[in-house]
mmCIF file of C-alpha atoms in Angstrom:
data_model
loop_
_atom_site.group_PDB
_atom_site.id
_atom_site.type_symbol
_atom_site.label_atom_id
_atom_site.label_comp_id
_atom_site.label_asym_id
_atom_site.label_seq_id
_atom_site.Cartn_x
_atom_site.Cartn_y
_atom_site.Cartn_z
ATOM 1 C CA MET A 956 58.906 375.326 120.349
ATOM 2 C CA ARG A 957 57.073 377.619 118.018
ATOM 3 C CA THR A 958 57.194 376.544 114.338
ATOM 4 C CA ILE A 959 57.921 379.438 111.990
ATOM 5 C CA PRO A 960 58.289 378.695 108.197
ATOM 6 C CA ILE A 961 61.670 379.788 106.790
ATOM 7 C CA PRO A 962 61.525 380.565 103.049
ATOM 8 C CA VAL A 963 64.185 378.845 100.983
ATOM 9 C CA ASP A 964 65.748 380.656 98.009
ATOM 10 C CA VAL A 965 66.198 378.000 95.279
ATOM 11 C CA THR A 966 67.303 380.357 92.415
ATOM 12 C CA LYS A 967 70.976 379.296 92.631
ATOM 13 C CA LEU A 968 70.335 375.579 93.092
ATOM 14 C CA GLN A 969 70.005 372.754 90.607
ATOM 15 C CA ILE A 970 67.441 370.345 91.969
ATOM 16 C CA THR A 971 66.893 366.804 90.646
ATOM 17 C CA CYS A 972 64.247 364.316 91.747
ATOM 18 C CA VAL A 973 66.026 361.093 92.750
ATOM 19 C CA LYS A 974 63.006 359.266 94.066
ATOM 20 C CA ALA A 975 59.421 359.845 92.959
ATOM 21 C CA ALA A 976 56.661 360.874 95.335
ATOM 22 C CA LYS A 977 55.276 358.410 97.767
ATOM 23 C CA PRO A 978 52.741 358.940 100.619
ATOM 24 C CA ARG A 979 54.412 360.119 103.789
ATOM 25 C CA LEU A 980 53.930 357.790 106.754
ATOM 26 C CA VAL A 981 53.205 358.767 110.343
ATOM 27 C CA ASN A 982 53.997 355.210 111.551
ATOM 28 C CA LYS A 983 55.930 352.721 109.550
ATOM 29 C CA ASP A 984 54.687 349.825 111.677
ATOM 30 C CA THR A 985 50.997 350.552 111.107
ATOM 31 C CA GLY A 986 51.310 352.107 107.643
ATOM 32 C CA GLU A 987 49.282 355.188 108.798
ATOM 33 C CA ILE A 988 49.568 357.925 106.179
ATOM 34 C CA LYS A 989 50.263 361.510 107.228
ATOM 35 C CA ARG A 990 47.666 364.060 106.335
ATOM 36 C CA ASP A 991 47.694 367.873 106.280
ATOM 37 C CA LYS A 992 45.333 370.067 108.349
ATOM 38 C CA ASP A 993 42.657 369.780 105.619
ATOM 39 C CA GLY A 994 42.858 365.946 105.572
ATOM 40 C CA ASN A 995 44.803 365.663 102.287
ATOM 41 C CA THR A 996 47.459 362.934 101.909
ATOM 42 C CA MET A 997 51.005 364.276 102.298
ATOM 43 C CA TYR A 998 53.604 363.086 99.757
ATOM 44 C CA GLU A 999 57.332 362.974 100.093
ATOM 45 C CA LEU A 1000 59.911 363.354 97.337
ATOM 46 C CA THR A 1001 63.640 362.767 97.652
ATOM 47 C CA LEU A 1002 65.556 365.488 95.858
ATOM 48 C CA LEU A 1003 69.258 366.134 95.164
ATOM 49 C CA PHE A 1004 70.143 369.800 95.790
ATOM 50 C CA GLU A 1005 73.363 371.002 94.104
ATOM 51 C CA ASP A 1006 74.756 374.465 94.612
ATOM 52 C CA GLU A 1007 77.022 376.597 92.442
ATOM 53 C CA PHE A 1008 80.106 375.068 94.149
ATOM 54 C CA ASN A 1009 79.019 371.506 93.253
ATOM 55 C CA ARG A 1010 78.117 370.688 96.872
ATOM 56 C CA MET A 1011 75.269 368.207 96.992
ATOM 57 C CA GLU A 1012 72.747 367.098 99.566
ATOM 58 C CA LEU A 1013 69.784 364.763 99.565
ATOM 59 C CA VAL A 1014 66.669 366.410 100.922
ATOM 60 C CA LYS A 1015 63.176 364.994 101.558
ATOM 61 C CA VAL A 1016 60.422 367.496 100.723
ATOM 62 C CA SER A 1017 56.751 367.070 101.655
ATOM 63 C CA THR A 1018 53.898 368.355 99.500
ATOM 64 C CA THR A 1019 50.235 367.993 98.701
ATOM 65 C CA PRO A 1020 48.647 367.084 96.300
ATOM 66 C CA GLU A 1021 50.665 364.309 94.673
ATOM 67 C CA PRO A 1022 53.229 365.952 92.379
ATOM 68 C CA ARG A 1023 53.700 364.726 88.762
ATOM 69 C CA VAL A 1024 57.478 364.382 89.088
ATOM 70 C CA ILE A 1025 59.580 361.389 87.987
ATOM 71 C CA ALA A 1026 63.054 360.290 89.115
ATOM 72 C CA GLY A 1027 65.784 362.055 87.069
ATOM 73 C CA GLU A 1028 63.673 365.056 86.301
ATOM 74 C CA GLU A 1029 65.086 368.523 87.172
ATOM 75 C CA VAL A 1030 62.474 370.539 89.116
ATOM 76 C CA VAL A 1031 61.932 373.837 90.923
ATOM 77 C CA PRO A 1032 60.018 373.674 94.220
ATOM 78 C CA VAL A 1033 57.439 376.493 94.428
ATOM 79 C CA GLY A 1034 56.983 378.030 97.860
ATOM 80 C CA LEU A 1035 59.703 375.897 99.507
ATOM 81 C CA VAL A 1036 59.966 376.519 103.239
ATOM 82 C CA GLY A 1037 61.868 374.863 106.050
ATOM 83 C CA TYR A 1038 60.661 374.123 109.594
ATOM 84 C CA VAL A 1039 62.991 373.577 112.534
ATOM 85 C CA TRP A 1040 61.858 370.676 114.715
ATOM 86 C CA GLU A 1041 63.035 369.172 118.012
ATOM 87 C CA GLN A 1042 62.030 365.885 119.562
ATOM 88 C CA GLY A 1043 63.670 363.896 122.374
ATOM 89 C CA GLY A 1044 66.855 365.957 122.331
ATOM 90 C CA ARG A 1045 67.259 365.633 118.509
ATOM 91 C CA TRP A 1046 66.547 368.390 116.043
ATOM 92 C CA GLY A 1047 66.502 368.954 112.299
ATOM 93 C CA ILE A 1048 64.820 370.807 109.477
ATOM 94 C CA SER A 1049 61.821 369.515 107.536
ATOM 95 C CA TYR A 1050 60.918 370.944 104.196
ATOM 96 C CA ARG A 1051 57.591 371.493 102.449
ATOM 97 C CA ALA A 1052 56.786 372.878 98.976
ATOM 98 C CA GLN A 1053 53.422 374.095 97.598
ATOM 99 C CA SER A 1054 54.143 372.483 94.211
ATOM 100 C CA PHE A 1055 56.891 371.596 91.683
ATOM 101 C CA VAL A 1056 57.481 372.837 88.144
ATOM 102 C CA PRO A 1057 59.984 371.542 85.558
ATOM 103 C CA ALA A 1058 63.349 373.432 85.698
ATOM 104 C CA GLY A 1059 63.616 376.028 82.990
ATOM 105 C CA SER A 1060 59.858 376.656 82.725
ATOM 106 C CA ALA A 1061 58.937 380.206 81.991
ATOM 107 C CA GLY A 1062 58.263 382.293 85.091
ATOM 108 C CA THR A 1063 59.910 380.014 87.648
ATOM 109 C CA GLY A 1064 63.048 382.115 88.181
ATOM 110 C CA ALA A 1065 65.139 379.045 87.305
ATOM 111 C CA ASP A 1066 66.408 380.756 84.134
ATOM 112 C CA LEU A 1067 68.189 383.539 86.072
#
């Protein structure tokens, strides 16, 4: 399956960090940490996405370098994309962001 990044429009979402960043693991048994193509440690944040109809979903988002985000903070993911994956008859969408900025920061588009 070819992996094509799908841009995610976050302008109408309220996004709250519910679990601060931690290194993403390749293997939980060995503790091996996932790295990007440049060898940088990948980090994973757990975020609560809420839309204009008050529907909510927990989403894990990967990023590098380690973001300066704390639990309870409202954020805007910059360059958020989704990737469809399939493995062993299962499938899903994984998410990755270039960085995170505080919600309401000038120039983020969160004020619209």
